[in-house]
Amino acid sequence: MNDLVPGASDHPGTSASTPPSNERMSPDGELTRRQLFERRQRRRSIAIAATSTIVVIAALVILVPKTPGWYKVRRSFFDGDVFGETFPLLLEAFVKNLQIFAWCTPVILVWGMFIAICRNVRTPALFPLRLFAAAYTDIFRGVPVILTILLIGFGVPGLGLTRPYNSPYLWGSVALILAYSAYVAEVFRAGIESVHESQRAGARSLGLSSTQTMRHVILPQAVRRVIPPLMNDLVSLQKDVALVSLIGPIEILRRAGIEKSKFANFTPYVGAAIIFLVLTIPETRFVDWLVARERRRTSGTTVR
Amino acid sequence: MTRRLNNRRLSGRHLAGVATLALVLAACGGDDGDSSGDSPTETAAPAGDDCPTIADGVLTIATGEPAYSPWVENDAPESGEGFEAAVALAVAEELGYTGESVVWVRTTFDEAIQPGAKSFDFNLQQYSITPERAETISFSDPYYTTNQAIVALEGSPAIGAATSADLVDVKFGAQAGTTSLSFITDVIKPSNEPFVYDDNAGAKAALEAGQIDAIVVDLPTAFYIAAVEIDGASVIGQFPADAGGTTDEFGLVFEKDNPLVGCVNAALASLKESGELASIEQQWLSDKTGAPVITVG
Amino acid sequence: MKLVLEGVQKRFGDRTVLAGVSLEVAEREVIAFVGSSGSGKSTLLRCVNLLEPIDDGRILLDGDDISVPGLAPDPIRRRIGMVFQSFNLFPHLSVVDNVALGPRKVLKVDKRTARERARELVARLGLADRADAFPDQLSGGQQQRVAIARSLAVEPEVMLLDEITSALDPELVGEVLDVVRELKSNGMTMILATHEMAFAREIADRVCFLHEGRILEQGAPEQLFTSPREPRTQQFLQRVIDSGRL
């Protein structure tokens, strides 16, 4: 006789021969059958995960150093002395990356949003805007960012601008903004198009204008929906800021490269990677938290 | 008959899998006895020949991609035209390799001076001999002594400098990873950080765009840039060869501890003695010396 | 006449959905449209509040032609409120903010006043304790009542109710119909498209049977439901009775 266990797990076969759970009710008598089952499942999963993790880590820690090339690879990538000497220089260079990122990001978000909205205008009179937006995204997503940076970073100043108006920081940032806005615009556009038409119907029926509808009804929903892919693009941008080094500024990856050449050692890049991770990991967790908080605030129950 | 899922059996299977993985790792780690980075031995030289090359009967020489004038003309080192192309071929001839038995390959500037096995017998791309680099690769004796020079456009604030102190407010540019860049930061010590580029092409673009006031490169390259590559540029100064305390000399780059170094050094010595090295220098780099000297101070 | 439709036609591609609908609606009158799915009820309502442009005919509000091509629709839409089958509440705004958005942006009321009035309106519809909740946290009946409040907040002169109980569980329908009853007793001019025959019968001053894009028959509910003249009206009603909805 088969006993159907409620809240069935993905492990087949847990069934009939286990004693009925009310016999295993704990003395305080408070836990339900389902809670007991779930607790058992949890504990078993944790035990398996912990055991296998420990074994794999032990295997790596014990066996990798026994490989013949380990000493040289370690020295080449994880040299403590080189790390110590180069890390402060990397941090100093990183400030430039942060600055460029800080002033580019808001402009990218705004300009990208503008392009996305342009692509969505419906009135025939504004058709040139639609065309412009489509051409813009095609061009700047198609052209490699490197080319955009070189063309704008060297080309525009080369037309005859004087210092400080020909600064590579300025024009490199402009290039990044132009390029990344195209990607961000497409992300926003996807968000806007994912908002159901009925939302627009509801808003217009109240007498809200097209602009008011976009601003108060469509965009707030669209933006909330595309936060994950948007974060993707922003993290990507943080790394692509390094491309500004092509036109001169010594940002973190260029500094790592200079030190690499000086010491003939790759450890500076590992240092740079650590600095990036220290920035990007908390940043993405923070945004995840914001999104989760918003979702908790506005929704009903979630399906498990 | 109902099957009862046995906790222990599941973990056991799990552990067995991981243990197998561990054994496989250990097995891979086990073979190939000794570890140090010796030169590749697969193409052993014929018995008695203590000048081994990586490919039998052929000398593999490497240079940059592209290779610039006056070091290599027209990016065609096989022609022997250009200072470094000529030196390389002269060395090859001394070692007994001519014509078809000299093979050219290209590498980037950086990859040749990283540790590890090489795809060439020796590499020449204006590599300055430095102790840091000598830890990971081996240099031949110097084949050229160079000095740093400054290229600038008309009206540059660098013009007219007599000592390095006059250059302290100049915005410099240089190629990453070169001794020219170290020269800027360690000897000239300007008040603001130089701009750094992947190659001299970037530095040239920046000079023309007015983003930098001057480029620091070795003297022959400086003349080439000024004469051919940028309109209105000139070599506005050069530093003494021993400026900054050390003399900047170029050496051929070999994989670390390559026995071929000894053979090549013998070849270079012979070329110096016979005057052939000097005449090659005269042929390709002779008119490149007339810029005002800037002292360090 | 509050609202007049003259020969309204609407095509989608080569499919004619409204084939010439003419109707006069007096102030305070409640008209119910019945008919099978696809008969054009929703389309008709969407044409009246200019969500869809009509292909032929005219629509007059207080004697002014509102169907002139190129006319700015926003002021008209404020005067003609619409409530949808799928509520269409704004999920990122609380109930109060949903209801206050219209007054703030269309009537230019300041934010605090708008929210206060929204709270009062929502309370009048029996949702005072849910005023700060979000749409996803409400039941269907509650959401629809909020949708009605939202439409009322911009002080419309006519209300269009498009199958507003069709998406609701039966036990939630009652609370929404109560609200509609109250609207009627407050004198709102309304046009409803509905499947709730009993309700249409109770509340409508006039029932129109829409068939294949035309009003086949119209009359007082008593007359249409008990002794329809057209055979097709009879067929339709028979089907409705058979399915137990009348």
CSV table of C-alpha atoms in Angstrom, one decimal, chain C residues 63-216:
chain,number,residue,atom,x,y,z
C,63,GLY,CA,-23.6,67.8,-28.4
C,64,ASP,CA,-19.9,68.2,-29.3
C,65,ASP,CA,-18.4,65.8,-31.8
C,66,ILE,CA,-15.6,64.0,-30.0
C,67,SER,CA,-14.8,61.6,-32.8
C,68,VAL,CA,-13.2,64.2,-35.0
C,69,PRO,CA,-9.9,62.7,-36.2
C,70,GLY,CA,-6.9,64.4,-34.6
C,71,LEU,CA,-8.9,65.8,-31.6
C,72,ALA,CA,-6.9,65.8,-28.4
C,73,PRO,CA,-8.3,62.8,-26.5
C,74,ASP,CA,-7.1,63.5,-23.0
C,75,PRO,CA,-9.7,66.0,-21.8
C,76,ILE,CA,-12.4,63.8,-23.3
C,77,ARG,CA,-11.1,60.7,-21.5
C,78,ARG,CA,-11.3,62.5,-18.2
C,79,ARG,CA,-14.9,63.0,-18.7
C,80,ILE,CA,-15.6,59.5,-19.8
C,81,GLY,CA,-14.4,57.0,-17.2
C,82,MET,CA,-13.7,53.4,-18.0
C,83,VAL,CA,-13.4,50.3,-15.8
C,84,PHE,CA,-11.9,47.2,-17.3
C,85,GLN,CA,-12.5,43.5,-17.0
C,86,SER,CA,-8.9,43.0,-15.9
C,87,PHE,CA,-8.9,45.9,-13.5
C,88,ASN,CA,-5.6,47.4,-14.9
C,89,LEU,CA,-4.5,48.8,-11.6
C,90,PHE,CA,-0.9,50.1,-11.4
C,91,PRO,CA,1.0,47.4,-9.5
C,92,HIS,CA,3.8,49.6,-8.4
C,93,LEU,CA,1.5,52.1,-6.6
C,94,SER,CA,-0.5,51.5,-3.4
C,95,VAL,CA,-4.3,51.7,-3.5
C,96,VAL,CA,-4.3,55.4,-2.4
C,97,ASP,CA,-1.7,56.3,-4.9
C,98,ASN,CA,-3.5,54.5,-7.7
C,99,VAL,CA,-6.6,56.5,-7.0
C,100,ALA,CA,-4.8,59.8,-6.4
C,101,LEU,CA,-2.7,59.7,-9.6
C,102,GLY,CA,-5.5,60.8,-11.9
C,103,PRO,CA,-6.5,63.9,-9.8
C,104,ARG,CA,-2.9,64.8,-9.3
C,105,LYS,CA,-1.9,64.7,-12.9
C,106,VAL,CA,-5.1,65.5,-14.7
C,107,LEU,CA,-7.0,67.7,-12.3
C,108,LYS,CA,-3.8,69.3,-11.1
C,109,VAL,CA,-4.7,68.7,-7.5
C,110,ASP,CA,-1.8,68.9,-5.0
C,111,LYS,CA,-0.4,65.6,-3.7
C,112,ARG,CA,-1.6,65.8,-0.2
C,113,THR,CA,-5.2,66.8,-1.0
C,114,ALA,CA,-5.4,64.2,-3.7
C,115,ARG,CA,-4.3,61.5,-1.3
C,116,GLU,CA,-6.7,62.6,1.3
C,117,ARG,CA,-9.6,62.6,-1.1
C,118,ALA,CA,-8.4,59.2,-2.5
C,119,ARG,CA,-8.5,57.8,1.0
C,120,GLU,CA,-12.1,59.1,1.5
C,121,LEU,CA,-13.2,57.7,-1.8
C,122,VAL,CA,-11.7,54.3,-1.1
C,123,ALA,CA,-13.3,54.3,2.4
C,124,ARG,CA,-16.7,55.0,0.9
C,125,LEU,CA,-16.2,51.9,-1.3
C,126,GLY,CA,-15.5,49.9,1.8
C,127,LEU,CA,-11.8,49.5,1.5
C,128,ALA,CA,-10.5,51.9,4.3
C,129,ASP,CA,-8.4,49.2,5.8
C,130,ARG,CA,-6.7,48.3,2.5
C,131,ALA,CA,-5.9,51.8,1.5
C,132,ASP,CA,-2.1,51.4,1.8
C,133,ALA,CA,-2.0,47.9,0.4
C,134,PHE,CA,-0.7,47.1,-3.1
C,135,PRO,CA,-2.9,45.7,-5.8
C,136,ASP,CA,-1.3,42.3,-5.8
C,137,GLN,CA,-2.2,42.0,-2.1
C,138,LEU,CA,-6.0,42.4,-2.8
C,139,SER,CA,-8.7,40.1,-3.9
C,140,GLY,CA,-10.3,40.5,-7.3
C,141,GLY,CA,-13.3,42.1,-5.9
C,142,GLN,CA,-11.3,44.6,-3.9
C,143,GLN,CA,-9.1,45.4,-6.9
C,144,GLN,CA,-12.1,46.1,-9.1
C,145,ARG,CA,-13.6,48.4,-6.4
C,146,VAL,CA,-10.3,50.2,-6.4
C,147,ALA,CA,-10.5,50.5,-10.2
C,148,ILE,CA,-13.9,52.0,-9.9
C,149,ALA,CA,-12.7,54.4,-7.3
C,150,ARG,CA,-9.7,55.3,-9.5
C,151,SER,CA,-12.1,56.2,-12.4
C,152,LEU,CA,-14.4,58.2,-10.1
C,153,ALA,CA,-11.5,60.2,-8.7
C,154,VAL,CA,-11.2,62.2,-11.9
C,155,GLU,CA,-14.9,63.2,-11.7
C,156,PRO,CA,-16.2,61.7,-15.0
C,157,GLU,CA,-19.6,62.5,-16.4
C,158,VAL,CA,-20.1,59.1,-18.0
C,159,MET,CA,-18.8,55.7,-16.8
C,160,LEU,CA,-18.2,52.8,-19.2
C,161,LEU,CA,-18.0,49.4,-17.4
C,162,ASP,CA,-16.5,46.7,-19.6
C,163,GLU,CA,-17.5,43.3,-18.3
C,164,ILE,CA,-16.3,44.4,-14.9
C,165,THR,CA,-17.3,41.2,-13.1
C,166,SER,CA,-16.4,38.6,-15.7
C,167,ALA,CA,-13.0,38.0,-14.1
C,168,LEU,CA,-14.3,37.7,-10.6
C,169,ASP,CA,-15.2,34.7,-8.5
C,170,PRO,CA,-18.9,34.5,-8.0
C,171,GLU,CA,-18.8,35.4,-4.3
C,172,LEU,CA,-16.8,38.5,-5.1
C,173,VAL,CA,-19.2,39.8,-7.7
C,174,GLY,CA,-21.7,41.0,-5.2
C,175,GLU,CA,-19.5,43.6,-3.6
C,176,VAL,CA,-18.7,45.2,-7.0
C,177,LEU,CA,-22.3,45.2,-8.1
C,178,ASP,CA,-23.2,47.0,-4.8
C,179,VAL,CA,-20.8,49.8,-5.8
C,180,VAL,CA,-22.5,50.0,-9.3
C,181,ARG,CA,-25.9,50.3,-7.6
C,182,GLU,CA,-24.6,53.1,-5.5
C,183,LEU,CA,-23.2,54.9,-8.6
C,184,LYS,CA,-26.6,54.6,-10.2
C,185,SER,CA,-28.4,56.0,-7.2
C,186,ASN,CA,-26.0,58.9,-7.3
C,187,GLY,CA,-27.1,59.6,-10.8
C,188,MET,CA,-24.1,58.6,-12.9
C,189,THR,CA,-24.7,58.1,-16.6
C,190,MET,CA,-23.4,54.6,-17.4
C,191,ILE,CA,-23.0,52.1,-20.2
C,192,LEU,CA,-22.2,48.6,-19.1
C,193,ALA,CA,-21.2,45.6,-21.2
C,194,THR,CA,-22.1,42.6,-19.2
C,195,HIS,CA,-22.8,38.9,-18.9
C,196,GLU,CA,-24.6,39.4,-15.6
C,197,MET,CA,-28.1,39.2,-16.9
C,198,ALA,CA,-29.9,39.4,-13.6
C,199,PHE,CA,-27.9,42.5,-12.7
C,200,ALA,CA,-28.5,44.1,-16.1
C,201,ARG,CA,-32.1,43.4,-15.6
C,202,GLU,CA,-32.1,45.0,-12.2
C,203,ILE,CA,-30.1,48.1,-12.9
C,204,ALA,CA,-30.4,49.1,-16.5
C,205,ASP,CA,-32.9,51.6,-17.8
C,206,ARG,CA,-32.4,50.1,-21.3
C,207,VAL,CA,-30.9,46.9,-22.6
C,208,CYS,CA,-29.4,46.7,-26.0
C,209,PHE,CA,-28.7,43.4,-27.7
C,210,LEU,CA,-25.6,43.7,-29.8
C,211,HIS,CA,-25.3,41.2,-32.6
C,212,GLU,CA,-22.7,41.1,-35.4
C,213,GLY,CA,-21.8,44.7,-34.8
C,214,ARG,CA,-25.3,46.1,-34.8
C,215,ILE,CA,-27.9,46.8,-32.1
C,216,LEU,CA,-30.4,44.2,-33.1
